[in-house]
Structures are given as C-alpha cells and as structure tokens.
mmCIF file of C-alpha atoms in Angstrom:
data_model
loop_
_atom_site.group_PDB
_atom_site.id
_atom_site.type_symbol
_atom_site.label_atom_id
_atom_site.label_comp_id
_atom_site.label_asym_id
_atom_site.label_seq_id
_atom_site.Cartn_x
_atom_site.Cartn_y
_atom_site.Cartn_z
ATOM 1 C CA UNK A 1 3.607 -54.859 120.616
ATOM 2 C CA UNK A 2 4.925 -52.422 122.895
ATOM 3 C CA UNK A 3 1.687 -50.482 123.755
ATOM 4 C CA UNK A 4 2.730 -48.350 127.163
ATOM 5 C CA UNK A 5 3.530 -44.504 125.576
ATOM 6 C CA UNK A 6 1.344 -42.628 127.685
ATOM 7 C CA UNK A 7 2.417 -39.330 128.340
ATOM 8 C CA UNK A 8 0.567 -38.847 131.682
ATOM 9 C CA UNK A 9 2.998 -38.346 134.711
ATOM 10 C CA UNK A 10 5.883 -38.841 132.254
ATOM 11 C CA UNK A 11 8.766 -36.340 133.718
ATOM 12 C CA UNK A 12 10.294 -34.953 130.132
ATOM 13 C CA UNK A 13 12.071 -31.781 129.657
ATOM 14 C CA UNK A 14 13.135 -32.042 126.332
ATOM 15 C CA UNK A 15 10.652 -33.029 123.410
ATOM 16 C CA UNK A 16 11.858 -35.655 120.653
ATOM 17 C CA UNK A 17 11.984 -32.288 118.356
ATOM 18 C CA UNK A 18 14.938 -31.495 120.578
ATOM 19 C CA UNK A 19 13.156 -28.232 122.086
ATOM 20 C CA UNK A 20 12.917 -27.826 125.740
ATOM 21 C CA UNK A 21 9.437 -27.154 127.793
ATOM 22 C CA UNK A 22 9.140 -24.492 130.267
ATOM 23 C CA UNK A 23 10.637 -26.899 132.867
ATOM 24 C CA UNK A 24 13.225 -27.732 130.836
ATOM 25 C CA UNK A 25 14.665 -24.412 130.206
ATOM 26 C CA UNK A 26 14.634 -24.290 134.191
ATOM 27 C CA UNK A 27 16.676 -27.251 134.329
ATOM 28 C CA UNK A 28 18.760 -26.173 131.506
ATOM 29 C CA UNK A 29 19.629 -22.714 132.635
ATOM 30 C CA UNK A 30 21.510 -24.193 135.960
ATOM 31 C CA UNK A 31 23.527 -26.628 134.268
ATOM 32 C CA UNK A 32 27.263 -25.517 133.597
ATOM 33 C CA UNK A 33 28.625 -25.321 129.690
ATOM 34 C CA UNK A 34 30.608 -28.734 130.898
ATOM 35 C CA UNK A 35 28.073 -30.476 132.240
ATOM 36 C CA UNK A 36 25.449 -29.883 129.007
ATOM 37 C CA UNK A 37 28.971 -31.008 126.936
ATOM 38 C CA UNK A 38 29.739 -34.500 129.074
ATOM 39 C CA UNK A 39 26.055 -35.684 128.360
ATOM 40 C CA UNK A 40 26.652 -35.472 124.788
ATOM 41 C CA UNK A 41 30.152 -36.757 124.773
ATOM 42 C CA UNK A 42 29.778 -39.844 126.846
ATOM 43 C CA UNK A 43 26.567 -41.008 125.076
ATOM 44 C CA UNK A 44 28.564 -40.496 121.578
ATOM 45 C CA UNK A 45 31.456 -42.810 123.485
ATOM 46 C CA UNK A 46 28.705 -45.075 124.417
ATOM 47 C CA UNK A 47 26.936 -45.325 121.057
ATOM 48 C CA UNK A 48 30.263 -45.408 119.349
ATOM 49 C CA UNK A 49 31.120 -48.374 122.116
ATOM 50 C CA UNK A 50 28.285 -50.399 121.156
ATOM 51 C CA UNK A 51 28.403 -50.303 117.528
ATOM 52 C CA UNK A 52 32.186 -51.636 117.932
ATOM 53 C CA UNK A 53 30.957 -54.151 120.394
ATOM 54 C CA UNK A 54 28.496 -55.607 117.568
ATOM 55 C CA UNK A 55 31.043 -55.721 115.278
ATOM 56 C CA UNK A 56 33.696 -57.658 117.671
ATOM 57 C CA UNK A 57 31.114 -60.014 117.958
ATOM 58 C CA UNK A 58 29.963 -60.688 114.310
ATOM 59 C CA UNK A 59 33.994 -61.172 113.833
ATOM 60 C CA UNK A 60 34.009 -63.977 116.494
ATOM 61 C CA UNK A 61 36.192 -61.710 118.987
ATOM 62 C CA UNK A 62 34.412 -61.441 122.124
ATOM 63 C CA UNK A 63 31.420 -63.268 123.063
ATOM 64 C CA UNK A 64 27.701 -62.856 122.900
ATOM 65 C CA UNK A 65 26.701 -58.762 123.797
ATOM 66 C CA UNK A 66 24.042 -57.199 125.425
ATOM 67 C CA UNK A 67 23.305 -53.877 122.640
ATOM 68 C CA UNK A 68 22.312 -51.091 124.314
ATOM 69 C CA UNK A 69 21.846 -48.448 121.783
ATOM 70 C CA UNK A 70 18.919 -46.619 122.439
ATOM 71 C CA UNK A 71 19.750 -46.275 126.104
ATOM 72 C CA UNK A 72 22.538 -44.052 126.504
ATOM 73 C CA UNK A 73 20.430 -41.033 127.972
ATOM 74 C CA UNK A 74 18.782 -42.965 130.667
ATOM 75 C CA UNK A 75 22.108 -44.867 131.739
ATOM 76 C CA UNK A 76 24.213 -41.129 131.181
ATOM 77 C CA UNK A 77 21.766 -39.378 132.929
ATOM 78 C CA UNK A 78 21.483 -41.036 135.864
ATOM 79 C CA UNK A 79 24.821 -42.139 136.219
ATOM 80 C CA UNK A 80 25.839 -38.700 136.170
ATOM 81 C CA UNK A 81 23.840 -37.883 139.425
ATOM 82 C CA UNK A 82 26.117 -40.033 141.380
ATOM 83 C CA UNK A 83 29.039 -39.872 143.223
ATOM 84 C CA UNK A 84 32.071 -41.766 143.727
ATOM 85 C CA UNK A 85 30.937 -43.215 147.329
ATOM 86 C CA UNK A 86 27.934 -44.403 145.980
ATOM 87 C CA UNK A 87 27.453 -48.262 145.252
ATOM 88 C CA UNK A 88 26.388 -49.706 141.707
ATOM 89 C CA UNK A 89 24.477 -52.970 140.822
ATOM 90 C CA UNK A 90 24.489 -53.426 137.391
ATOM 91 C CA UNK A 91 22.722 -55.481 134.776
ATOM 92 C CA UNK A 92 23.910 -56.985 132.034
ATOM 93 C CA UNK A 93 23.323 -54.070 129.659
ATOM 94 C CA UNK A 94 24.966 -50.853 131.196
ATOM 95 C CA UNK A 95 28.236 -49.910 129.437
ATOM 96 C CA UNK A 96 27.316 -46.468 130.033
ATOM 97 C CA UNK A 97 27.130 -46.330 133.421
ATOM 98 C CA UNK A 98 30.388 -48.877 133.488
ATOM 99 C CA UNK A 99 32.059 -45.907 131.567
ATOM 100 C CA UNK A 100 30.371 -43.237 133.860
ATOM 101 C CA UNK A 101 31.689 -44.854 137.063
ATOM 102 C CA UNK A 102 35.460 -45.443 135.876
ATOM 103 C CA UNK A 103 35.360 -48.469 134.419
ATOM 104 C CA UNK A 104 38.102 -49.010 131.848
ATOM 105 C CA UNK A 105 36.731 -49.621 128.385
ATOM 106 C CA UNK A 106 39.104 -52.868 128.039
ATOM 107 C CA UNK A 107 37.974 -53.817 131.155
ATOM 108 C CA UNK A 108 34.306 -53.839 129.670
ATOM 109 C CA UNK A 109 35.503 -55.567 126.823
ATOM 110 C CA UNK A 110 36.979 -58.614 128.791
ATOM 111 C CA UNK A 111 34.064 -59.527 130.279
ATOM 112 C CA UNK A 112 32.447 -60.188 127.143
ATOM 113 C CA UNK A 113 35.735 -61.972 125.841
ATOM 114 C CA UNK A 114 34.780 -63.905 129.349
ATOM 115 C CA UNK A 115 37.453 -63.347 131.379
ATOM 116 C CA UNK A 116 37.183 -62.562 135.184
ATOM 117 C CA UNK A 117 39.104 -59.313 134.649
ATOM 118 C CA UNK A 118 36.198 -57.913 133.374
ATOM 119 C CA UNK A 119 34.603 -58.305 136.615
ATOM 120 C CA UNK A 120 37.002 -56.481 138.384
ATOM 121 C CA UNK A 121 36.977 -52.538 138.387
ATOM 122 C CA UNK A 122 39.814 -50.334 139.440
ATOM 123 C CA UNK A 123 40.327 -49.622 142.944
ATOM 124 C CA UNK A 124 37.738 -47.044 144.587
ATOM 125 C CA UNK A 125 35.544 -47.771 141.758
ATOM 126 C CA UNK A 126 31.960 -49.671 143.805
ATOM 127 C CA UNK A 127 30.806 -51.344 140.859
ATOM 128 C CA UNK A 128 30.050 -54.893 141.123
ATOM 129 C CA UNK A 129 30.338 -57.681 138.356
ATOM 130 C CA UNK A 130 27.928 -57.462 135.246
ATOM 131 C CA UNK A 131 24.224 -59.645 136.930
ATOM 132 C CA UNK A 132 23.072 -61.890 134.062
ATOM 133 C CA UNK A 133 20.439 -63.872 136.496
ATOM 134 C CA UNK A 134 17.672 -61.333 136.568
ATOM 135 C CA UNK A 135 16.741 -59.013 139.207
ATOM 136 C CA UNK A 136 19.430 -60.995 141.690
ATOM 137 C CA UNK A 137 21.451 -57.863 142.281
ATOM 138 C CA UNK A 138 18.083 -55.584 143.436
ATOM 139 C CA UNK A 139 18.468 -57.378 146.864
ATOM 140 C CA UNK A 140 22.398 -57.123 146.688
ATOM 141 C CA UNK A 141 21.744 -52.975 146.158
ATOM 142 C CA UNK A 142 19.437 -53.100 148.917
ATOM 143 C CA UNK A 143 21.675 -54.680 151.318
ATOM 144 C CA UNK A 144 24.450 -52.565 150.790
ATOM 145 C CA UNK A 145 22.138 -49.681 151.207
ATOM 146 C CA UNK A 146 20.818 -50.676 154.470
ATOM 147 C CA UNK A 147 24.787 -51.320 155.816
ATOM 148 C CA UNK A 148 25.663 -47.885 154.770
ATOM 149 C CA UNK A 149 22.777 -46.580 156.651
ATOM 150 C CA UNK A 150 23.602 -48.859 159.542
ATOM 151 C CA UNK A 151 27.106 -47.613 159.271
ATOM 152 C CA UNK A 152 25.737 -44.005 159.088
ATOM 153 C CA UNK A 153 27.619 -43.391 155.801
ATOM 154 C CA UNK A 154 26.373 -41.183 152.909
ATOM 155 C CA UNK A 155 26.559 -43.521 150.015
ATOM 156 C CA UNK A 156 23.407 -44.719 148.157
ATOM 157 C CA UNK A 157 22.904 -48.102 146.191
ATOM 158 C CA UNK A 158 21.409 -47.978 142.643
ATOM 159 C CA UNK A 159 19.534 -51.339 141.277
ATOM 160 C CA UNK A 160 19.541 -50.882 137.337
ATOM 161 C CA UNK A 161 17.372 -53.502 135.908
ATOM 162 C CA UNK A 162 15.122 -54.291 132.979
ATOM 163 C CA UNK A 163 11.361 -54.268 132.864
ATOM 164 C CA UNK A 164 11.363 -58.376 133.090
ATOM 165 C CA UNK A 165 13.056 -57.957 136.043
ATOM 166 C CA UNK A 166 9.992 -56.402 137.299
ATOM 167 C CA UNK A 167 8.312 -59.824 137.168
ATOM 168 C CA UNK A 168 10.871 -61.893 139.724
ATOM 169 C CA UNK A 169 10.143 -62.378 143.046
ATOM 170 C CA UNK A 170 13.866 -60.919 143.841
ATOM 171 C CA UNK A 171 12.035 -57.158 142.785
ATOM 172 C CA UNK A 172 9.196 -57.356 145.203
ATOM 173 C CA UNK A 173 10.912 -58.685 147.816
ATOM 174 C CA UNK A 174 13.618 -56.106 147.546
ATOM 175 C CA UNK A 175 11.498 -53.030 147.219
ATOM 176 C CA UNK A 176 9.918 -54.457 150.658
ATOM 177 C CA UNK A 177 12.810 -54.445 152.392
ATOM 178 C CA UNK A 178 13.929 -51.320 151.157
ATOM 179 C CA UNK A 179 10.084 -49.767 152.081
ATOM 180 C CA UNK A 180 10.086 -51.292 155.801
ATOM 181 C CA UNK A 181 13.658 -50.285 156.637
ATOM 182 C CA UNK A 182 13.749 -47.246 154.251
ATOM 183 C CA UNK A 183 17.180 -47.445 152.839
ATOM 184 C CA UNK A 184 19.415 -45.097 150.386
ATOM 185 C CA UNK A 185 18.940 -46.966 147.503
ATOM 186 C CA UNK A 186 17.323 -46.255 144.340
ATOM 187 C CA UNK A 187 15.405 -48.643 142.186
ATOM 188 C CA UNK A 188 16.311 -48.107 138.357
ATOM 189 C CA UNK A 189 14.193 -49.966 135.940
ATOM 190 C CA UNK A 190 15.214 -49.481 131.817
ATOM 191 C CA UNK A 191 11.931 -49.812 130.440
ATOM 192 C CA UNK A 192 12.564 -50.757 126.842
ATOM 193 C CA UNK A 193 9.059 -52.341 126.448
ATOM 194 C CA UNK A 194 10.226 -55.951 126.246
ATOM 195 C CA UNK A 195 11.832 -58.919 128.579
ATOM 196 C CA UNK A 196 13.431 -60.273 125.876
ATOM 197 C CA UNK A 197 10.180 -60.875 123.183
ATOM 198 C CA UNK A 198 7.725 -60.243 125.858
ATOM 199 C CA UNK A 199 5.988 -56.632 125.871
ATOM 200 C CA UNK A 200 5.653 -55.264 128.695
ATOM 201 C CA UNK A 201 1.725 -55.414 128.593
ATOM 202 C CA UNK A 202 2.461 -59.757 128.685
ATOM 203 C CA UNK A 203 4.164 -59.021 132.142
ATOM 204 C CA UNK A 204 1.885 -56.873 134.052
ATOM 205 C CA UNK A 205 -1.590 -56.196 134.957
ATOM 206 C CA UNK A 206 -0.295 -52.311 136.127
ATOM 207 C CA UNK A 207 0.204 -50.323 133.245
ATOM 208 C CA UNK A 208 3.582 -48.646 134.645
ATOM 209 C CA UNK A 209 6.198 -49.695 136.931
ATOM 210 C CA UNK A 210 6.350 -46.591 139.230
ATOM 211 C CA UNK A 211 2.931 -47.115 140.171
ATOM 212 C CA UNK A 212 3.891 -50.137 141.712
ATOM 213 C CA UNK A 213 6.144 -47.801 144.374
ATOM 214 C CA UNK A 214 3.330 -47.014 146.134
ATOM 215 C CA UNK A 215 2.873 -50.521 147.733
ATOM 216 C CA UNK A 216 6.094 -50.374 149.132
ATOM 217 C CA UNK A 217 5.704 -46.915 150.630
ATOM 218 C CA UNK A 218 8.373 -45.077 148.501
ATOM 219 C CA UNK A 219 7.757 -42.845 145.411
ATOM 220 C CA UNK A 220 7.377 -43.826 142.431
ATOM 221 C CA UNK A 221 8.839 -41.794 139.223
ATOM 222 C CA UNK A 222 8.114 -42.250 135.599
ATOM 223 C CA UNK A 223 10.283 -40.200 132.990
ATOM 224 C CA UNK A 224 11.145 -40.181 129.478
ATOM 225 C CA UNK A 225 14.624 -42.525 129.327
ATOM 226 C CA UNK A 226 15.908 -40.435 126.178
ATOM 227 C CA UNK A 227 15.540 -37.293 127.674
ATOM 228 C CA UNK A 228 19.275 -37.236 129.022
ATOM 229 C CA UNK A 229 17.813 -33.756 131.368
ATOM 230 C CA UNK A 230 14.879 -35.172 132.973
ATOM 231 C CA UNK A 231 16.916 -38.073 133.468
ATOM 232 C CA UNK A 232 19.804 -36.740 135.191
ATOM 233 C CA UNK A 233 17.440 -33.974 137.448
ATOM 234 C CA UNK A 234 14.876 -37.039 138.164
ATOM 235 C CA UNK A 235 18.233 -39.561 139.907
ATOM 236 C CA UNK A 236 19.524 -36.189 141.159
ATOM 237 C CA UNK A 237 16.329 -35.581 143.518
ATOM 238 C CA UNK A 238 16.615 -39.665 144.196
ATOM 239 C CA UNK A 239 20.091 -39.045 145.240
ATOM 240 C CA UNK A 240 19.509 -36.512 147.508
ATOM 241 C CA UNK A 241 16.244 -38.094 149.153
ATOM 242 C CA UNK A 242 18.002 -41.205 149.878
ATOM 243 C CA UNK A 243 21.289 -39.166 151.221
ATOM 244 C CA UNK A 244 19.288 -37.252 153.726
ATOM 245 C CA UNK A 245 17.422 -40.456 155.434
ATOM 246 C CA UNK A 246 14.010 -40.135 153.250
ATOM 247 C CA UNK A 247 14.428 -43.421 152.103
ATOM 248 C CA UNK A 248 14.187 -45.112 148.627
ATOM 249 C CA UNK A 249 12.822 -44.287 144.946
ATOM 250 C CA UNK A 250 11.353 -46.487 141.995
ATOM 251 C CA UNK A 251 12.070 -44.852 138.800
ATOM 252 C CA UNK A 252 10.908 -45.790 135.607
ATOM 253 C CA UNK A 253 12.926 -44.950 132.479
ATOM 254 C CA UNK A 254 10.911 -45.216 129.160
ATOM 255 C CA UNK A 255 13.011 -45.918 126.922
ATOM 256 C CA UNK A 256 13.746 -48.257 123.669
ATOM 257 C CA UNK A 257 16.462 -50.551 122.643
ATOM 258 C CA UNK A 258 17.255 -49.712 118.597
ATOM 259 C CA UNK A 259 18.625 -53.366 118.296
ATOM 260 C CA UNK A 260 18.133 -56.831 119.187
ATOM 261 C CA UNK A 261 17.957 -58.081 123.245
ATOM 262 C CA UNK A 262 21.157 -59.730 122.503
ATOM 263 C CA UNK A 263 23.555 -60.810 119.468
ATOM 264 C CA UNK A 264 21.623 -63.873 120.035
ATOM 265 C CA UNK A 265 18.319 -62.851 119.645
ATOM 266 C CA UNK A 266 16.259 -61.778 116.323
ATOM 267 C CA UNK A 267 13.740 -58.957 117.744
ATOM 268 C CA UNK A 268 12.324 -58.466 113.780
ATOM 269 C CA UNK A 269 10.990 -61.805 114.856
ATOM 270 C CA UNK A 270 8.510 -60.010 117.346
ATOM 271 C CA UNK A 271 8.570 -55.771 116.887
ATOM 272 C CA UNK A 272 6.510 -54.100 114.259
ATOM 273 C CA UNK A 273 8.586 -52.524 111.870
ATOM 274 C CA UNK A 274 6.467 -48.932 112.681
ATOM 275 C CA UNK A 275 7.265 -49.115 116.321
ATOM 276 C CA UNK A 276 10.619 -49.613 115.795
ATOM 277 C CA UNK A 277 10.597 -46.445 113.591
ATOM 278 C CA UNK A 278 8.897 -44.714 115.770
ATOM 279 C CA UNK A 279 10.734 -44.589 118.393
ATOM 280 C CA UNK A 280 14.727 -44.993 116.297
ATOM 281 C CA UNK A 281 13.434 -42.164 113.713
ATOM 282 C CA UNK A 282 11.547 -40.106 116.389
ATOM 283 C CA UNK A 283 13.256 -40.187 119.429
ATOM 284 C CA UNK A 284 16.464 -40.832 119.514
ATOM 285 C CA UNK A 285 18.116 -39.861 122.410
ATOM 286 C CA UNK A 286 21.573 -38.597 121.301
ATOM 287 C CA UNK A 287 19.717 -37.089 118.146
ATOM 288 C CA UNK A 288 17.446 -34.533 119.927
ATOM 289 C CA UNK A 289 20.333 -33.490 122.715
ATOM 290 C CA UNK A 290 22.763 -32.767 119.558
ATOM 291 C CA UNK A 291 19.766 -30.625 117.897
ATOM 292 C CA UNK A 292 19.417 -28.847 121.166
ATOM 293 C CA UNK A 293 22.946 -28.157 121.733
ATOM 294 C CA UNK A 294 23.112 -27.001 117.928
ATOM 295 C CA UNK A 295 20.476 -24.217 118.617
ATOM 296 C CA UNK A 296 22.095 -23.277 122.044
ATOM 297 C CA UNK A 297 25.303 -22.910 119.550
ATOM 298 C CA UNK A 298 27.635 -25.109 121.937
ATOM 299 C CA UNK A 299 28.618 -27.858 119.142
ATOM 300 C CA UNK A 300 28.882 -27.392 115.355
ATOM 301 C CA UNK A 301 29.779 -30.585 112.542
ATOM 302 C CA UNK A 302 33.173 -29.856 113.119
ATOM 303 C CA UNK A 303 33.279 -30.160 116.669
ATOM 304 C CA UNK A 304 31.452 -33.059 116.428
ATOM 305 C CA UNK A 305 33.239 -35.116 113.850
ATOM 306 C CA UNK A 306 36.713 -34.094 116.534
ATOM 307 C CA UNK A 307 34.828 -35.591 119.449
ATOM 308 C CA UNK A 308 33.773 -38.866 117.091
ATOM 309 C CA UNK A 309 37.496 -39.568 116.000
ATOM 310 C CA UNK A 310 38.602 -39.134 119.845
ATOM 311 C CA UNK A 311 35.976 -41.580 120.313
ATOM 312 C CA UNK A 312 37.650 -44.136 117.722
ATOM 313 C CA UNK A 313 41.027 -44.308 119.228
ATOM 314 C CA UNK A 314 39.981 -44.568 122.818
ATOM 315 C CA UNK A 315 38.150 -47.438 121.523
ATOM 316 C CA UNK A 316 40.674 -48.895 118.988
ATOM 317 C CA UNK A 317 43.041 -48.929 122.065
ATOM 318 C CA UNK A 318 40.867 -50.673 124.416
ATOM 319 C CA UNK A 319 40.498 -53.113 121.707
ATOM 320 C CA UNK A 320 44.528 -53.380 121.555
ATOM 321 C CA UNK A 321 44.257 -53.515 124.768
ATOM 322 C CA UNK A 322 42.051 -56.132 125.971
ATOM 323 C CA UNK A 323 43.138 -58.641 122.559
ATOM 324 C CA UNK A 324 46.981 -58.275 123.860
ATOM 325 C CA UNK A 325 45.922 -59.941 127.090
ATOM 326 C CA UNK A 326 47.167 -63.416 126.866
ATOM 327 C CA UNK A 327 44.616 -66.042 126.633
ATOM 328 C CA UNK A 328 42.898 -67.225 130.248
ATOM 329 C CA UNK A 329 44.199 -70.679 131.780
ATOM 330 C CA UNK A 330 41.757 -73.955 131.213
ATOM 331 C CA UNK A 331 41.695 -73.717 134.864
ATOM 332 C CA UNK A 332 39.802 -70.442 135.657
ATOM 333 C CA UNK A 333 37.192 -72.858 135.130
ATOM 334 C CA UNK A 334 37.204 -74.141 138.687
ATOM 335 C CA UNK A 335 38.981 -71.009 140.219
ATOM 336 C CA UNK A 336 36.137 -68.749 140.380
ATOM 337 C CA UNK A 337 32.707 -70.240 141.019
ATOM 338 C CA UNK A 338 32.509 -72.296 143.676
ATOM 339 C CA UNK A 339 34.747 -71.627 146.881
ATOM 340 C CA UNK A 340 34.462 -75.629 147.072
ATOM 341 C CA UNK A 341 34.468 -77.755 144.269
ATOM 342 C CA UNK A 342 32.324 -80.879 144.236
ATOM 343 C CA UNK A 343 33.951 -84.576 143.649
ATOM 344 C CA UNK A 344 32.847 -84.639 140.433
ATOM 345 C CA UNK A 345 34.710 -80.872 140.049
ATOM 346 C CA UNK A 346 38.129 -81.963 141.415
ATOM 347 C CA UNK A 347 37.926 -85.291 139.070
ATOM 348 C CA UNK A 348 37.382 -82.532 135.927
ATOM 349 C CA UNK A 349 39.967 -80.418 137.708
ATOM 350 C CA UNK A 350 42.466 -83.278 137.827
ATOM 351 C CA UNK A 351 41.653 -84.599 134.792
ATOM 352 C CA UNK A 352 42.472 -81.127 132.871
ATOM 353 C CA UNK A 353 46.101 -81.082 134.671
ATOM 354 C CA UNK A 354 46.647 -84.438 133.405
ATOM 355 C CA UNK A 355 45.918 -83.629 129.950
ATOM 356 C CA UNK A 356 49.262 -81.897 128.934
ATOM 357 C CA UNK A 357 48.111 -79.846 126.021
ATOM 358 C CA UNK A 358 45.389 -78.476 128.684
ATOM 359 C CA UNK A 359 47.106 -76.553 130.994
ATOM 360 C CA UNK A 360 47.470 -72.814 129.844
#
C-alpha cells in the first residue's frame, strides 16, 4: 500500500479543493490569461489522448500502452518550463511532455503500433526515443548535459523517470556524475507510489526521493505532481539554476496513476480500493485546475465541451493518420538494432528474403 502522503516539505500551491494558498495566489497572479488556459488545455488533450490510447489497444490496434492518466499536471507542468534548446529523456510513460515538446500525436501513436517512426521527432524537436529499460536514459540526460556545458551552450537535460527507477544503479550513478561535475540537467522522478506492484515503501529505506539529493550535493525538491502550478514554478527555478551554472536538481513529483502500470498489468491485483479513491476522487489533477479556473471565471461548460470536441478530431486524425501508414517491412527487424548483425542474424535475415510471401 502506497503509504508516503506526508505533507511536510511538499511544494503545493493549489489544494485538491481547487483553492490556492497564499503562495499560490503569488504564483497565480504573474501568470498570463494564456498561460493559466494551455495548462488546462493540454492536460484535457492528454487525458483525452490516453483514454483513446486504451481503447486502440483493447481493439487490437496498437500495441501494449503505458496509461498515464493521473499524471498530466506533473508532465504539463514541467514540460512547460522548458524551452526548445533544451534536451528531453523520456520514459516510457510521457505523452504529455511528447505533446508539450512538438511531438506529433501520430507520431506517438506509431511507436506503440511499433514502428521506428515513432522514435523519430520532427526536426529541431531534442526528444529522444521512448526508454523502456529503466533508468538507462538518466545517464544519457546527464551526458548531454555535461556536453552542453562543455560546449558552453544554454540548454538543460531533463531525466523523467519513475520511482523504480530510483532503485537501479543507472540513478545513483548518474546523480554522481551530475553532483561532481555539476551539470544543467534536472532529475525528474513521477512518483506514483509503485514500480509496477511494488510500493514505494518495498523500494526504499528513505522515505522520499528528494532527500536522497543531498548525497549528491544538489537540491532536492518534493512537490505535489497534480498541482499543475507548483509544478510548473518548481522546473521553472530548476531551469534557471541549471542555465546559470548552479548545477543540477532532484525533484520529486507525488503523484498517482488512475489506471493500471500497463494494458498488461492488473493493479486491482495489488491497490486498495480506498487509496485508489482517494487519490482519483480527491485529487485529481485536471479536476481541481478546472474548479479553479471556474471561480477565476476564465472557462465555463460551454467552453469546455468546445475545447473537448477540438480535442476529438485532433485525435481522430492522428488516428487516420498513423493507421494509413502502410504496414512496416519484415525486415525492420534487422535494420534497426544492431549496427552489425550476428551469423545467426544474417542466416534469419537471409532466410526472410528467401521466403517470398515475407518480404514487405
């Protein structure tokens, strides 16, 4: 059971009643009208996204999908705070900040119909491929950090990762590097409370992740994941720390995924059912920012139900999209994992050419 919901050193600006603190009407007060509309628009997109994305799959038409409902605010948020210099290393679970950087929504879609086009953003967009292996791209990040700095750019390198990650040896080393040679990169962990089934409180002896910061020689942050404000202010200050040469930050999102790890995965098989609704019924992330922006009197049903059917076609058309593709060639199988294939590799490879119904 996911036990970690201290409130202690949590950074959150708005409360799951949707209401803002004293801090948070700070915060709020310097954002433009635009800015307080994109948060809610792209996590409706994202939400909207996913739900489609479960639905593809149940219907056999892409493959097995990380859900990430749940998560929009911490992946909107901080996404948000970046620019279009700055380098991202994603996990397997962050549509959002896919969507955020400029990745086409077909695009996202092919990679989970498992085709290499998915991998492959637009040009000028510095997002790499989807990291299934976990933690393996929280080195990548860092290296790309530390070349920019050798380089004397001013782009950072964001690591977003899961709580499990936390546990590989790929974190520690990483946020060791990144402590001795203080880089521009910032550390994002999705806290959702489990590595799959695993609660947190299985993984780790320290009862947060940004604690851990502090053995590295960086700061540390901890802040409520579906709090889309303290979110997007938290990676702002991480931005600009690692942009003027202070080096790199840890931050924690708390957050909680509504659904299942995967398609493939049952989580009623190992979540209360009053945790669950305690955090889906309570705070929701997209939920409390629509109450708030009701009150401020910046969105109303109808404006809402507009911005939900704009929503629909920009997905049914990346669904058109990304289905009219035609079907990959047998032989992407060999084309693009190793750069040279093994004897028994090339005596598949040959075989498949052989075979004449093989060869697409």
């Amino acid at each position: 059971m996911l036990t970690d919901q201290r409130q202690e050193n949590l950074v959150q600006y708005l409360l799951p009643d949707g209401t803002l603190s004293g801090r948070g009407m700070e915060i709020w007060t310097r954002l433009n009208r635009e800015t307080k509309l994109r948060f809610y628009r792209e996590m409706t997109l994202v939400r909207m996204f996913d739900r489609r994305a479960i639905l593809l799959q149940r219907q056999g038409r892409i493959g097995t999908y990380a859900p990430l409902e749940g998560q929009e605010a911490t992946q909107i948020g901080s996404a948000m705070a970046l620019k279009e210099e700055d380098w991202i290393f994603p996990s397997y679970r962050e549509h959002g900040v896919a969507m955020i950087a400029g990745m086409p929504i077909a695009n996202i879609l092919l990679y989970w119909m498992g085709r290499v086009e998915g991998c492959k953003p637009p040009e000028g967009v510095r997002l790499l491929p989807p990291s299934v292996p976990i933690a393996t791209q929280i080195p990548h990040a860092v290296g790309a950090a530390w070349a920019a700095k050798l380089r004397r750019e001013s782009s950072v390198a964001v690591a977003y990762f899961g709580d499990g990650a936390t546990s590989e040896g790929d974190f520690h080393e990483a946020c060791n590097f990144a402590g001795v040679f203080r880089v521009p990169v910032i550390l994002f962990c999705q806290n959702n409370g489990y590595a799959i089934s695993v609660p947190f409180s299985r993984q780790s002896a320290s009862e947060t992740v940004a604690e851990r910061a502090a053995a590295y020689g960086f700061p540390g942050v901890r802040v409520d994941g579906n709090d889309v404000l303290a979110v997007y202010d938290v990676m702002t200050e991480a931005v600009k720390r690692a942009r003027s040469g202070q080096g790199p930050t840890l931050i924690e999102a708390v957050t909680y995924r509504k659904g299942s790890h995967t398609t493939a995965d049952d989580a009623k098989r190992y979540r209360p059912d009053a945790e669950v609704a305690e955090w889906v019924q309570k705070k929701d992330p997209l939920k409390r920012y629509i109450h708030l922006l009701r009150a401020e009197g910046l969105l109303n049903e109808a404006e809402e139900k507009e911005w939900e059917q704009e929503c629909k076609r920009r997905i049914d058309e990346a669904i058109r999209e990304a289905e009219s593709r035609p079907p990959a060639p047998p032989t992407h199988l060999f084309a693009h994992v190793y750069a040279q294939l093994s004897p028994n590799e090339r005596r598949q490879q040959k075989q498949l050419e052989q075979d004449k119904g093989g060869v697409g």
